[in-house]
Amino acid sequence: MQRSPEEARRDPAEDAPWSRPECQAWTGTLLLGTCLLYCARVSMPICTVSMSQDFGWNKKEAGIVLSSFFWGYCLTQIVGGHLGDRIGGEKVILLSASAWGFITAATPLLAHLGSAQLVFMTFSRILTGLLQGVYFPALTSLLSQKVRESERAFTYSTVGAGSQFGTLVTGAVGSLLLDWYGWQSVFYLSGGLTLLWVYYVYRYLLTEQDLILALGVLVQGLPVARHSRVPWRQLFREPSIWAAIFSQLSAACSFFILLCWLPTFFKETFPSSKGWVFNVVPWLVAIPASVLSGFLSDHLISQGYRTITIRKFMQVMGLGLSSVFALCLGHTSSFCKSVFFASASIGLQTFNHSGVSVNIQDLAPSCAGVLFGVANTAGALAGVVGVGLGGYLIETTGSWTSMFNLVAAISSLGLCSFLMFGKAQRVDLTPAREDL
């Protein structure tokens, strides 16, 4: 007798945690996938100056193109988490990656379809945002189901290091391609590599039956059993949930503003500097910082420190200390000091991977994907406003200091809310458990 889509979408064996070899294989693969996600994402910020010169964009128009990614990104976060919780995060990630890889590779072609380049590039970025929006909620769902709690922070921070590694690769290789072959080559490379990664995952880590079942469930509609419904009312009565959401919002918004505007800041403030320096060094620092934060978090918890104490410590580093270095960027005229401050700020922001990002899995592991989707939706919406507002402030004040002040203010608000109301007690179950 044929199983219903509800029964077929997840076998009991699929709910079991990964074995050590499986965890290592998937961690490496997802690290590379996150790297390629960011290769595609930061291709536009890397190329904005050259594209603005080719198409005659001013700062406000460049800000529209840069922020338009988040218009799409914020719309699919909750959907990505819901699908990940129901059919498996790895399937959601593979299907979306195949689409955003194609769109990224096709971006230069879209730019030459007509004279309205601003419209076509904005549409391209919205579409890319829609497709990439499902990634991190699906990833959170996957890791909360497959990785043991004692290894969760290290695994998540290692996979999350792919965001810095991808930005590093695009900053280094992309800067060279930009000088040698033009901005189009950056999009061709990042899109093409993503499609190769999709083929590898499909060929070696997933079966054809897995994808057929997943597509079948999506086509027929996604039924939701009573026991699998998200207890929204119960969750949103908890201050700790709101604290996690607001802290994730602040972390995402601050990161997106720096991600989008730092290349332009260095290019305009230090026009004689080499792009491969300021596009590489901050992300080179961030990779070991991300892995270190995960290792340190799991180690301290294993030594008996309370989980919530460690989560809050990570947020002090990721939102508090990082914003101090961001403020310093607006008050120096030295290139070397600016690279140091940018590196410190970006590197410390990776501590958020072992703070609020994992705290969401502490609070509600049964629906971590969809809850992370809610938090990241808020962050993406803030990113739309923050990146656009950053461009407006730079254009109207003629100073980059105002943009860095904005980053510090947003980070400080998120940190204060998490320090006051953050907890690590599970809240997705009816009986309350003792705080960890």
Coordinates of C-alpha atoms in Angstrom, one line a residue:
M1 CA 0.0 0.0 0.0
Q2 CA 1.4 3.4 -1.0
R3 CA 2.3 5.8 1.8
S4 CA 0.6 9.1 2.1
P5 CA 2.8 12.2 1.6
E6 CA 2.6 12.9 5.3
E7 CA 4.1 9.5 6.1
A8 CA 6.5 9.6 3.2
R9 CA 8.0 12.9 3.9
R10 CA 10.2 11.6 6.7
D11 CA 11.1 8.0 7.6
P12 CA 11.9 7.1 11.2
A13 CA 15.5 6.4 10.2
E14 CA 15.7 10.0 8.9
D15 CA 15.0 11.4 12.4
A16 CA 18.1 9.6 13.9
P17 CA 21.2 11.8 14.5
W18 CA 24.0 11.4 12.0
S19 CA 26.8 9.0 12.8
R20 CA 30.3 10.6 13.2
P21 CA 31.3 9.9 9.6
E22 CA 28.0 11.2 8.3
C23 CA 28.3 14.3 10.4
Q24 CA 31.8 15.0 9.1
A25 CA 30.7 14.5 5.5
W26 CA 27.7 16.7 5.8
T27 CA 29.5 19.4 7.8
G28 CA 32.1 19.7 5.1
T29 CA 29.5 19.7 2.3
L30 CA 27.3 22.3 4.1
L31 CA 30.4 24.4 4.8
L32 CA 31.1 24.5 1.1
G33 CA 27.4 25.1 0.3
T34 CA 27.4 28.1 2.7
C35 CA 30.6 29.4 1.1
L36 CA 28.9 29.2 -2.4
L37 CA 25.8 30.8 -1.0
Y38 CA 27.8 33.9 0.0
C39 CA 29.9 33.8 -3.2
A40 CA 26.6 34.4 -5.0
R41 CA 25.3 36.9 -2.5
V42 CA 28.4 39.2 -2.3
S43 CA 29.0 39.2 -6.1
M44 CA 26.9 42.3 -6.4
P45 CA 28.5 44.3 -3.5
I46 CA 32.0 43.4 -5.0
C47 CA 30.9 44.6 -8.4
T48 CA 28.7 47.6 -7.4
V49 CA 31.4 50.2 -8.1
S50 CA 32.2 48.9 -11.6
M51 CA 28.5 48.4 -12.4
S52 CA 27.7 51.9 -11.2
Q53 CA 30.3 53.3 -13.5
D54 CA 29.0 51.2 -16.5
F55 CA 25.3 52.0 -15.9
G56 CA 25.6 55.5 -14.3
W57 CA 24.1 54.7 -10.9
N58 CA 24.4 57.1 -8.0
K59 CA 24.6 56.0 -4.3
K60 CA 20.8 55.9 -3.9
E61 CA 20.4 53.7 -7.0
A62 CA 23.2 51.5 -6.0
G63 CA 21.6 51.2 -2.5
I64 CA 18.3 50.1 -4.2
V65 CA 20.1 47.3 -6.0
L66 CA 22.0 46.2 -3.0
S67 CA 19.0 46.3 -0.6
S68 CA 16.7 44.6 -3.2
F69 CA 18.2 41.2 -2.3
F70 CA 16.6 41.5 1.1
W71 CA 13.2 42.3 -0.4
G72 CA 13.1 38.7 -1.7
Y73 CA 15.2 37.2 1.2
C74 CA 12.7 38.2 3.8
L75 CA 9.7 36.5 2.1
T76 CA 10.9 32.9 2.1
Q77 CA 12.5 32.5 5.5
I78 CA 9.5 31.1 7.3
V79 CA 8.6 28.9 4.3
G80 CA 12.2 27.5 4.3
G81 CA 12.0 26.6 7.9
H82 CA 8.6 25.0 7.6
L83 CA 9.7 22.9 4.6
G84 CA 12.9 22.0 6.4
D85 CA 11.0 20.8 9.5
R86 CA 8.6 18.7 7.3
I87 CA 10.5 17.3 4.3
G88 CA 14.2 17.6 5.4
G89 CA 16.5 20.6 5.3
E90 CA 19.0 19.0 3.0
K91 CA 16.3 18.6 0.2
V92 CA 15.2 22.2 0.5
I93 CA 18.8 23.4 0.3
L94 CA 19.6 21.4 -2.8
L95 CA 16.5 22.5 -4.7
S96 CA 17.0 26.1 -3.9
A97 CA 20.7 26.1 -4.7
S98 CA 20.1 24.7 -8.1
A99 CA 17.9 27.7 -8.8
W100 CA 20.0 30.5 -7.3
G101 CA 23.1 29.1 -9.0
F102 CA 21.4 29.4 -12.4
I103 CA 20.1 32.9 -11.7
T104 CA 23.5 34.1 -10.6
A105 CA 25.2 32.7 -13.7
A106 CA 22.6 34.4 -15.8
T107 CA 22.8 37.8 -14.2
P108 CA 25.2 39.4 -16.8
L109 CA 22.8 38.3 -19.5
L110 CA 19.9 39.9 -17.8
A111 CA 21.9 43.2 -17.6
H112 CA 22.1 43.3 -21.4
L113 CA 18.4 42.5 -22.2
G114 CA 17.6 46.2 -22.5
S115 CA 18.4 49.7 -21.4
A116 CA 16.7 49.5 -18.0
Q117 CA 19.6 47.9 -16.2
L118 CA 18.5 49.1 -12.8
V119 CA 15.2 47.3 -13.2
F120 CA 16.7 44.1 -14.4
M121 CA 19.4 44.0 -11.7
T122 CA 16.9 44.8 -9.0
F123 CA 14.7 41.9 -10.3
S124 CA 17.7 39.6 -10.4
R125 CA 18.6 40.4 -6.8
I126 CA 15.0 40.0 -5.6
L127 CA 14.8 36.6 -7.2
T128 CA 18.2 35.5 -5.7
G129 CA 17.0 36.7 -2.3
L130 CA 13.8 34.6 -2.6
L131 CA 15.8 31.5 -3.4
Q132 CA 18.5 32.0 -0.8
G133 CA 16.0 32.9 1.9
V134 CA 15.2 29.3 2.6
Y135 CA 18.8 28.3 3.2
F136 CA 19.6 29.1 6.8
P137 CA 16.2 28.2 8.2
A138 CA 16.4 24.8 6.4
L139 CA 20.0 24.5 7.7
T140 CA 18.9 25.2 11.3
S141 CA 16.1 22.6 11.0
L142 CA 18.5 20.0 9.6
L143 CA 21.2 20.5 12.3
S144 CA 18.7 20.6 15.1
Q145 CA 17.4 17.2 14.0
K146 CA 20.7 15.5 13.0
V147 CA 23.4 16.9 15.3
R148 CA 23.7 16.0 19.0
E149 CA 23.2 18.9 21.4
S150 CA 26.7 18.6 22.8
E151 CA 28.2 19.2 19.3
R152 CA 25.6 21.6 17.9
A153 CA 27.5 25.0 18.5
F154 CA 30.7 23.7 16.9
T155 CA 28.9 22.2 13.9
Y156 CA 26.8 25.3 13.4
S157 CA 29.7 27.7 13.7
T158 CA 31.8 25.6 11.4
V159 CA 29.2 25.5 8.7
G160 CA 28.5 29.2 9.4
A161 CA 32.2 29.9 8.7
G162 CA 31.3 29.3 5.1
S163 CA 29.7 32.7 5.0
Q164 CA 33.1 34.3 5.8
F165 CA 35.0 31.9 3.6
G166 CA 32.6 32.6 0.6
T167 CA 33.0 36.3 1.1
L168 CA 36.8 35.8 1.3
V169 CA 36.9 33.8 -1.9
T170 CA 34.8 36.3 -3.8
G171 CA 36.7 39.2 -2.4
A172 CA 40.1 37.7 -3.4
V173 CA 39.3 35.9 -6.7
G174 CA 36.5 38.3 -7.5
S175 CA 38.7 41.3 -7.2
L176 CA 41.2 39.8 -9.6
L177 CA 38.5 38.7 -12.1
L178 CA 37.1 42.2 -11.8
D179 CA 40.4 43.7 -12.9
W180 CA 41.2 41.1 -15.5
Y181 CA 37.9 40.2 -17.2
G182 CA 35.2 42.6 -15.9
W183 CA 32.4 42.3 -13.4
Q184 CA 30.5 39.7 -15.5
S185 CA 33.1 37.0 -14.8
V186 CA 32.4 37.2 -11.1
F187 CA 28.8 36.2 -11.6
Y188 CA 29.7 33.4 -14.1
L189 CA 32.2 31.9 -11.6
S190 CA 30.0 31.9 -8.5
G191 CA 26.9 30.7 -10.3
G192 CA 28.9 27.9 -12.1
L193 CA 30.5 26.6 -8.9
T194 CA 27.1 26.5 -7.2
L195 CA 25.7 24.3 -9.9
L196 CA 28.8 21.9 -9.6
W197 CA 28.1 21.7 -5.9
V198 CA 24.5 20.8 -6.5
Y199 CA 25.5 18.0 -8.8
Y200 CA 27.9 16.6 -6.2
V201 CA 25.3 16.6 -3.4
Y202 CA 22.7 15.0 -5.8
R203 CA 25.2 12.4 -7.0
Y204 CA 26.9 11.3 -3.7
L205 CA 24.8 12.4 -0.7
L206 CA 21.1 12.2 -1.7
T207 CA 19.2 9.6 -3.7
E208 CA 16.8 10.3 -6.6
Q209 CA 14.0 8.8 -4.5
D210 CA 14.6 11.5 -1.8
L211 CA 14.1 14.3 -4.2
I212 CA 11.1 12.7 -5.9
L213 CA 9.4 12.3 -2.6
A214 CA 10.2 15.8 -1.6
L215 CA 9.0 17.2 -4.9
G216 CA 5.8 15.0 -4.7
V217 CA 5.0 16.5 -1.3
L218 CA 5.5 20.0 -2.6
V219 CA 3.4 19.5 -5.7
Q220 CA 0.5 17.8 -3.8
G221 CA 0.6 20.3 -0.9
L222 CA 2.2 20.0 2.5
P223 CA -0.2 18.4 5.0
V224 CA 0.4 19.2 8.6
A225 CA -0.5 16.7 11.3
R226 CA -1.8 18.0 14.6
H227 CA 1.3 17.0 16.5
S228 CA 3.6 18.8 14.1
R229 CA 1.8 22.2 14.2
V230 CA 3.8 25.1 15.5
P231 CA 2.6 26.3 18.9
W232 CA 2.7 30.0 17.9
R233 CA 0.6 31.3 20.8
Q234 CA 2.7 29.4 23.3
L235 CA 6.0 30.5 21.8
F236 CA 5.2 34.2 21.5
R237 CA 4.1 34.4 25.1
E238 CA 7.7 33.9 26.1
P239 CA 10.0 36.9 26.5
S240 CA 13.0 34.7 25.7
I241 CA 11.6 34.0 22.2
W242 CA 11.2 37.8 21.5
A243 CA 14.7 38.4 22.9
A244 CA 16.1 35.8 20.5
I245 CA 14.2 37.2 17.6
F246 CA 15.2 40.8 18.3
S247 CA 18.9 39.8 18.9
Q248 CA 18.9 37.8 15.6
L249 CA 17.4 40.8 13.9
S250 CA 20.1 43.1 15.2
A251 CA 22.9 40.7 14.3
A252 CA 21.6 40.1 10.8
C253 CA 20.9 43.8 10.1
S254 CA 24.4 44.9 11.3
F255 CA 26.1 42.2 9.3
F256 CA 24.2 42.9 6.1
I257 CA 25.0 46.7 6.3
L258 CA 28.7 46.0 6.7
L259 CA 28.6 43.3 4.0
C260 CA 27.0 45.6 1.5
W261 CA 28.9 48.8 2.2
L262 CA 32.4 47.9 3.3
P263 CA 33.7 47.3 -0.2
T264 CA 32.5 50.8 -1.3
F265 CA 33.8 52.4 1.9
F266 CA 37.3 51.2 1.2
K267 CA 37.2 51.9 -2.5
E268 CA 36.2 55.5 -2.0
T269 CA 38.1 56.3 1.2
F270 CA 41.3 54.7 0.0
P271 CA 41.1 54.8 -3.8
S272 CA 44.7 53.7 -4.3
S273 CA 44.3 50.6 -2.1
K274 CA 44.2 47.1 -3.6
G275 CA 40.7 45.5 -3.6
W276 CA 42.1 42.0 -2.7
V277 CA 43.4 43.4 0.6
F278 CA 40.2 45.0 2.1
N279 CA 38.0 42.3 0.4
V280 CA 40.0 39.5 1.8
V281 CA 41.6 40.2 5.2
P282 CA 38.4 40.8 7.3
W283 CA 36.9 37.5 6.1
L284 CA 40.3 35.7 6.5
V285 CA 40.1 36.6 10.2
A286 CA 36.5 35.7 10.5
I287 CA 36.9 32.0 9.5
P288 CA 39.0 30.9 12.4
A289 CA 37.0 33.2 14.7
S290 CA 33.8 31.4 13.8
V291 CA 35.2 28.0 14.4
L292 CA 36.9 29.2 17.6
S293 CA 33.6 30.5 19.0
G294 CA 31.8 27.2 18.4
F295 CA 34.7 25.2 20.0
L296 CA 34.9 27.5 23.0
S297 CA 31.1 27.5 23.5
D298 CA 30.8 23.7 23.5
H299 CA 33.9 23.4 25.7
L300 CA 32.7 25.8 28.3
I301 CA 29.3 24.1 28.5
S302 CA 31.0 20.7 28.9
Q303 CA 32.9 22.2 31.8
G304 CA 29.7 22.9 33.7
Y305 CA 29.0 26.5 32.8
R306 CA 25.3 27.3 32.3
T307 CA 24.2 27.3 28.7
I308 CA 22.5 30.7 28.9
T309 CA 25.6 32.2 30.4
I310 CA 27.7 31.1 27.5
R311 CA 25.1 32.2 24.9
K312 CA 25.0 35.7 26.5
F313 CA 28.8 35.8 26.6
M314 CA 28.9 35.0 22.9
Q315 CA 26.4 37.8 22.2
V316 CA 28.5 40.3 24.2
M317 CA 31.4 39.5 21.8
G318 CA 29.2 39.3 18.6
L319 CA 27.1 42.4 19.1
G320 CA 28.8 44.4 21.8
L321 CA 32.6 44.4 21.2
S322 CA 32.1 44.1 17.4
S323 CA 30.1 47.3 17.3
V324 CA 33.0 49.1 19.2
F325 CA 35.3 48.3 16.3
A326 CA 32.7 49.3 13.8
L327 CA 32.5 52.8 15.5
C328 CA 36.3 53.0 15.2
L329 CA 36.1 52.7 11.4
G330 CA 34.4 56.1 11.2
H331 CA 37.2 57.8 13.1
T332 CA 40.4 56.9 11.4
S333 CA 42.1 58.0 8.2
S334 CA 44.6 55.2 8.2
F335 CA 44.2 52.3 5.8
C336 CA 45.9 49.8 8.0
K337 CA 43.9 50.7 11.0
S338 CA 40.7 50.6 9.0
V339 CA 41.5 47.1 7.8
F340 CA 42.2 46.1 11.4
F341 CA 39.0 47.5 12.7
A342 CA 36.9 46.0 9.9
S343 CA 38.6 42.6 10.5
A344 CA 37.9 42.8 14.3
S345 CA 34.3 43.8 13.8
I346 CA 33.5 41.1 11.2
G347 CA 35.5 38.5 13.1
L348 CA 33.7 39.1 16.3
Q349 CA 30.3 39.1 14.6
T350 CA 30.8 35.4 13.9
F351 CA 30.4 34.7 17.7
N352 CA 26.7 35.2 17.0
H353 CA 26.7 31.7 15.5
S354 CA 27.4 30.3 18.9
G355 CA 25.0 32.7 20.6
V356 CA 21.6 33.6 19.5
S357 CA 21.6 31.3 16.4
V358 CA 22.1 28.2 18.5
N359 CA 19.9 29.7 21.3
I360 CA 16.9 29.3 19.0
Q361 CA 17.6 25.6 18.8
D362 CA 17.8 25.6 22.6
L363 CA 14.4 27.2 23.0
A364 CA 12.4 25.2 20.4
P365 CA 14.2 22.2 18.8
S366 CA 11.0 20.8 17.5
C367 CA 10.3 23.8 15.3
A368 CA 13.7 25.4 15.2
G369 CA 13.7 25.9 11.4
V370 CA 10.4 27.8 11.2
L371 CA 11.3 29.9 14.3
F372 CA 14.7 30.8 12.9
G373 CA 12.8 31.7 9.7
V374 CA 10.7 34.2 11.7
A375 CA 13.8 35.7 13.3
N376 CA 15.7 35.9 10.0
T377 CA 12.7 37.4 8.3
A378 CA 12.8 40.2 10.8
G379 CA 16.5 40.5 10.2
A380 CA 16.1 40.6 6.4
L381 CA 13.4 43.3 6.7
A382 CA 15.7 45.3 8.9
G383 CA 18.4 44.6 6.3
V384 CA 16.2 46.2 3.6
V385 CA 15.8 49.3 5.7
G386 CA 19.3 49.3 7.1
V387 CA 21.2 49.0 3.8
G388 CA 19.0 51.5 2.1
L389 CA 19.2 53.9 5.1
G390 CA 23.0 53.4 5.2
G391 CA 23.2 54.6 1.6
Y392 CA 20.8 57.5 2.3
L393 CA 22.9 58.6 5.3
I394 CA 26.2 58.4 3.4
E395 CA 24.7 60.4 0.5
T396 CA 23.1 63.1 2.6
T397 CA 25.8 63.6 5.2
G398 CA 28.7 63.0 3.0
S399 CA 30.3 61.0 5.8
W400 CA 30.7 57.3 6.4
T401 CA 30.7 57.9 10.2
S402 CA 26.9 58.0 10.2
M403 CA 26.6 54.6 8.7
F404 CA 28.9 53.0 11.3
N405 CA 27.0 54.8 14.1
L406 CA 23.9 53.1 12.7
V407 CA 25.5 49.7 12.9
A408 CA 26.6 50.3 16.5
A409 CA 23.1 51.5 17.6
I410 CA 21.4 48.5 16.1
S411 CA 23.8 46.1 17.7
S412 CA 23.5 47.7 21.1
L413 CA 19.7 47.4 21.1
G414 CA 19.9 43.7 20.2
L415 CA 22.5 43.0 22.9
C416 CA 20.5 44.7 25.6
S417 CA 17.4 42.8 24.9
F418 CA 19.2 39.4 24.9
L419 CA 21.0 40.2 28.1
M420 CA 17.8 41.1 29.9
F421 CA 15.4 38.5 28.6
G422 CA 17.5 35.7 27.0
K423 CA 17.1 32.1 28.4
A424 CA 18.1 28.6 27.3
Q425 CA 15.0 26.9 28.7
R426 CA 13.0 24.9 26.2
V427 CA 9.6 26.5 25.6
D428 CA 8.1 24.4 22.8
L429 CA 6.8 21.8 25.3
T430 CA 3.8 22.2 27.7
P431 CA 5.6 21.3 30.9
A432 CA 8.3 23.9 31.6
R433 CA 11.8 22.5 32.2
E434 CA 14.3 23.9 34.5
D435 CA 16.6 26.5 33.0
L436 CA 19.9 25.0 31.8

